Short mmCIF file of the C-alpha atoms (twelve columns), coordinates in Angstrom:
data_MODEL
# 
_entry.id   MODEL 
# 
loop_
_atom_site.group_PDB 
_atom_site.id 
_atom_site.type_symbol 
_atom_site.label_atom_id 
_atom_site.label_alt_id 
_atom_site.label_comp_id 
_atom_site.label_asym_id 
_atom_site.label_seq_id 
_atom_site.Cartn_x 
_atom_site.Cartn_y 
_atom_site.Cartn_z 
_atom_site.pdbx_PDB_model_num 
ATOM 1   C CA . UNK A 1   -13.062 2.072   -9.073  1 
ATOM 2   C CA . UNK A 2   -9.962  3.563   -7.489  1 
ATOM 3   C CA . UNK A 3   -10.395 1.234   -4.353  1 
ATOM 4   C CA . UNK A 4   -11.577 -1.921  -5.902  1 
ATOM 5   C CA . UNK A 5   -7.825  -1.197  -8.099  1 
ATOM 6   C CA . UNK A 6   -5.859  -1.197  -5.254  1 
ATOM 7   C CA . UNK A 7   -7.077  -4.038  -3.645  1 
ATOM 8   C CA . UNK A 8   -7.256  -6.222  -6.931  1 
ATOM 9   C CA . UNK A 9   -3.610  -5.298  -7.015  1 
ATOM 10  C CA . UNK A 10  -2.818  -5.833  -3.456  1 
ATOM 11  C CA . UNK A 11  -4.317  -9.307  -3.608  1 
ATOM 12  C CA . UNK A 12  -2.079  -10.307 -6.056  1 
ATOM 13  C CA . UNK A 13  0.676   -9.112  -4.198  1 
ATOM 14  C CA . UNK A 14  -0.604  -11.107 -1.143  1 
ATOM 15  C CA . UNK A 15  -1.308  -14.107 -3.688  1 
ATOM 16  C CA . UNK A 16  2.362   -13.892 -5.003  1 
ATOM 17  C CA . UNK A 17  4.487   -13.357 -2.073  1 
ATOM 18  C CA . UNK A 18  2.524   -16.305 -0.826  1 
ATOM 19  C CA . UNK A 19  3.082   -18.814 -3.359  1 
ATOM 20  C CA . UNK A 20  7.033   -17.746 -3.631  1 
ATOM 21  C CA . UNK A 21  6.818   -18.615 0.155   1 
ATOM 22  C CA . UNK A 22  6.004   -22.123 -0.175  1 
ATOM 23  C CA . UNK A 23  7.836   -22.394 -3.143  1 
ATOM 24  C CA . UNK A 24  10.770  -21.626 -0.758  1 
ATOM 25  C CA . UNK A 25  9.569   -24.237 1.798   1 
ATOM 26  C CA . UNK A 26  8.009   -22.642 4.087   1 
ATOM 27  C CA . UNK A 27  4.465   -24.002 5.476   1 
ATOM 28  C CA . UNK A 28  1.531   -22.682 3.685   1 
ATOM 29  C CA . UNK A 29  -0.464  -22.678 7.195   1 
ATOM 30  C CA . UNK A 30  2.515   -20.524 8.577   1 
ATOM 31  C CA . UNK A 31  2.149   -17.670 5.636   1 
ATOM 32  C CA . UNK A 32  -1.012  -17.698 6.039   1 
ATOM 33  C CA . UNK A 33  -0.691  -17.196 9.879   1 
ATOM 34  C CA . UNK A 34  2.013   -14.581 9.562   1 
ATOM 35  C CA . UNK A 35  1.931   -12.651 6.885   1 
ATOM 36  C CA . UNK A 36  -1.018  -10.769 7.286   1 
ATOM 37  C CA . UNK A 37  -0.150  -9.985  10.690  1 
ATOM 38  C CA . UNK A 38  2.724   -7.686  9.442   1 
ATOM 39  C CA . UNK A 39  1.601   -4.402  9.744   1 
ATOM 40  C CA . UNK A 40  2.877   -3.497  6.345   1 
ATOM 41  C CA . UNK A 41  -0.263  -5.627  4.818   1 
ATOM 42  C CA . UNK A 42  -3.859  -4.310  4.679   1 
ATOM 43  C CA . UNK A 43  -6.330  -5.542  6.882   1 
ATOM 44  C CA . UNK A 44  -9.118  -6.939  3.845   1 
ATOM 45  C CA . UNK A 45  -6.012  -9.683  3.616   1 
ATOM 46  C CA . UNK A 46  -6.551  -11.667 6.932   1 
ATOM 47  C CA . UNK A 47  -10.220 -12.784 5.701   1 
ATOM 48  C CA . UNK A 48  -8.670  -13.566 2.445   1 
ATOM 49  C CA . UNK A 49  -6.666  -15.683 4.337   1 
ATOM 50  C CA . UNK A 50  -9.173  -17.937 5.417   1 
ATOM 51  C CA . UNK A 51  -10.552 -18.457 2.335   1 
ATOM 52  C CA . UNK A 52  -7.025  -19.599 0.836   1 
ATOM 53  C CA . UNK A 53  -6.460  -21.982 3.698   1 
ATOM 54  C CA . UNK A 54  -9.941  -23.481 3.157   1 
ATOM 55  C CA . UNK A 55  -9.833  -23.417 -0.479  1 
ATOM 56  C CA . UNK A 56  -13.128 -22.574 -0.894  1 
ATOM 57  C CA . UNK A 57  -14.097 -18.618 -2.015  1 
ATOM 58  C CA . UNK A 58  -17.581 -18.057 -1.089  1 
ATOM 59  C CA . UNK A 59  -18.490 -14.417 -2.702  1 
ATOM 60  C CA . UNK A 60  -17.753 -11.125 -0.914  1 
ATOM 61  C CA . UNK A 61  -16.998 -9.388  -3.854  1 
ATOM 62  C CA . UNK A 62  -17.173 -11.195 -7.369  1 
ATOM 63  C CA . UNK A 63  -13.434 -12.187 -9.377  1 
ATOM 64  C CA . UNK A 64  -15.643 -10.949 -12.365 1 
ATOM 65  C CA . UNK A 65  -16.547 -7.772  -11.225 1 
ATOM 66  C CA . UNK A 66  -13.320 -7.006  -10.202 1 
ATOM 67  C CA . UNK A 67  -12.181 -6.857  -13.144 1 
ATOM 68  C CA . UNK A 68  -14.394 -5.328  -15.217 1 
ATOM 69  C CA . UNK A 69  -13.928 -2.281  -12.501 1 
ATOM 70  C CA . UNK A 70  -10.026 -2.890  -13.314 1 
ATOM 71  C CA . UNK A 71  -11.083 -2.319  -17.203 1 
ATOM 72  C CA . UNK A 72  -13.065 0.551   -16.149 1 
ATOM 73  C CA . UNK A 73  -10.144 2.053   -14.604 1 
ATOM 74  C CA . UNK A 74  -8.067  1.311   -17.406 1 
ATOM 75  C CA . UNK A 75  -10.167 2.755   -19.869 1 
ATOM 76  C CA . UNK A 76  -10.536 6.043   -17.856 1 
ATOM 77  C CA . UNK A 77  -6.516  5.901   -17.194 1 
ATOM 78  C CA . UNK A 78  -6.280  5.690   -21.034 1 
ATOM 79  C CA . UNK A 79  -8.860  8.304   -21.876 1 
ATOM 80  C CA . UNK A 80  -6.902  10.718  -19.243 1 
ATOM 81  C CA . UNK A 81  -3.300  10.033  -20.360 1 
ATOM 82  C CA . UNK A 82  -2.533  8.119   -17.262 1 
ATOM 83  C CA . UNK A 83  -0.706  4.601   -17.690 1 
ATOM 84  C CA . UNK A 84  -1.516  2.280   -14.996 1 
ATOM 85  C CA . UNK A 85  1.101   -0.456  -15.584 1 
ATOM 86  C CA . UNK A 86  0.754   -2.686  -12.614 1 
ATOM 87  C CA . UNK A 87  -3.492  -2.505  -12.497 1 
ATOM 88  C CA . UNK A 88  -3.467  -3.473  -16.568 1 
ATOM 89  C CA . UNK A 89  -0.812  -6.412  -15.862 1 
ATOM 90  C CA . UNK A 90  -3.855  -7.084  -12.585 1 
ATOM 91  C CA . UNK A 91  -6.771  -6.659  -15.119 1 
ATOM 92  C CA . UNK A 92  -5.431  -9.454  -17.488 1 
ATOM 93  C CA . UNK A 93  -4.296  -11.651 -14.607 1 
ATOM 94  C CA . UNK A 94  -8.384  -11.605 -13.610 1 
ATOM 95  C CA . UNK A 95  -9.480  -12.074 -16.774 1 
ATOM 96  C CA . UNK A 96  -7.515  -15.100 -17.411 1 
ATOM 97  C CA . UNK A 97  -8.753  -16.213 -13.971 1 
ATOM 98  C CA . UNK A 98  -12.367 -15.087 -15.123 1 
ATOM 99  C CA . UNK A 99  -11.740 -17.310 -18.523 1 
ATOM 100 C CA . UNK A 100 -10.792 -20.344 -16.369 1 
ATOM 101 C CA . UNK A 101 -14.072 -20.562 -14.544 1 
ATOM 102 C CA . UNK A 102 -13.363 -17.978 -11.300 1 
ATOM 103 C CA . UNK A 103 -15.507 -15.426 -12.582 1 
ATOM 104 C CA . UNK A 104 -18.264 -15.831 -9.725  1 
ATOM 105 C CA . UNK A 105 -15.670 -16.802 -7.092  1 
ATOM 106 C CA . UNK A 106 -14.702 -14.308 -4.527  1 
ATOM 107 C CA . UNK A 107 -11.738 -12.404 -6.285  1 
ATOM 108 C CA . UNK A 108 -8.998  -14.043 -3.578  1 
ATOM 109 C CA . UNK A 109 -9.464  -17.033 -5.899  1 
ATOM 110 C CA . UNK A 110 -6.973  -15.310 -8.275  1 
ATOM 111 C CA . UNK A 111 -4.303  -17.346 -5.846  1 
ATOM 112 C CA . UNK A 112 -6.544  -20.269 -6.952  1 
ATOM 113 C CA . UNK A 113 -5.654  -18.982 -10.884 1 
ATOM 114 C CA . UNK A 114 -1.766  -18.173 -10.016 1 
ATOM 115 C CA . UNK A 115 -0.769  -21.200 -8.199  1 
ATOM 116 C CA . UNK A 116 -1.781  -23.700 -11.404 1 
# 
């Protein structure tokens, strides 16, 4: 649960930083090329790469699944006393991509969801 919140979160990092980059003009090919290179990135985001670039998200790990573990972790954040800001603002960002037909796509089809 703790992993599978940080990279949910992480991936929509990735997914953001790489839409504002084309948004700025830069090559969507190029992003995908460079950014995860930097060694400030983690490592899951270079396959997640390749599925962006194809635009296809064959299933390592389910968008639906992912968050229901991010609603798991919210509920036991909640139950504790600990707010999780940025993994609650994730969990509804994948289950608005989960309510528009990504819920049995790999979960690096949230960039799929965002970039509508």
């Amino acid at each position: 649960m703790l992993v599978n919140a940080m990279l949910a979160q992480s991936m929509v990092v990735f997914a953001e930083s790489l839409l504002l980059g084309e948004k700025l003009g830069l090559e969507k090919s190029f992003l995908l090329d460079f950014l995860p290179a930097l060694p400030v990135i983690a490592p899951f985001t270079q396959a997640k790469a390749g599925m962006i670039r194809e635009g296809a998200y064959p299933v390592q790990f389910p968008l639906e699944h992912m968050q229901k573990d991010l609603h798991l972790a919210a509920q036991t954040a909640y139950e504790i006393g600990q707010p999780l800001y940025l993994a609650n603002l994730a969990k509804e960002l994948y289950a608005a991509a989960k309510a528009d037909g990504l819920a049995r796509a790999d979960f690096a089809a949230i960039y799929q969801y965002l970039a509508k």
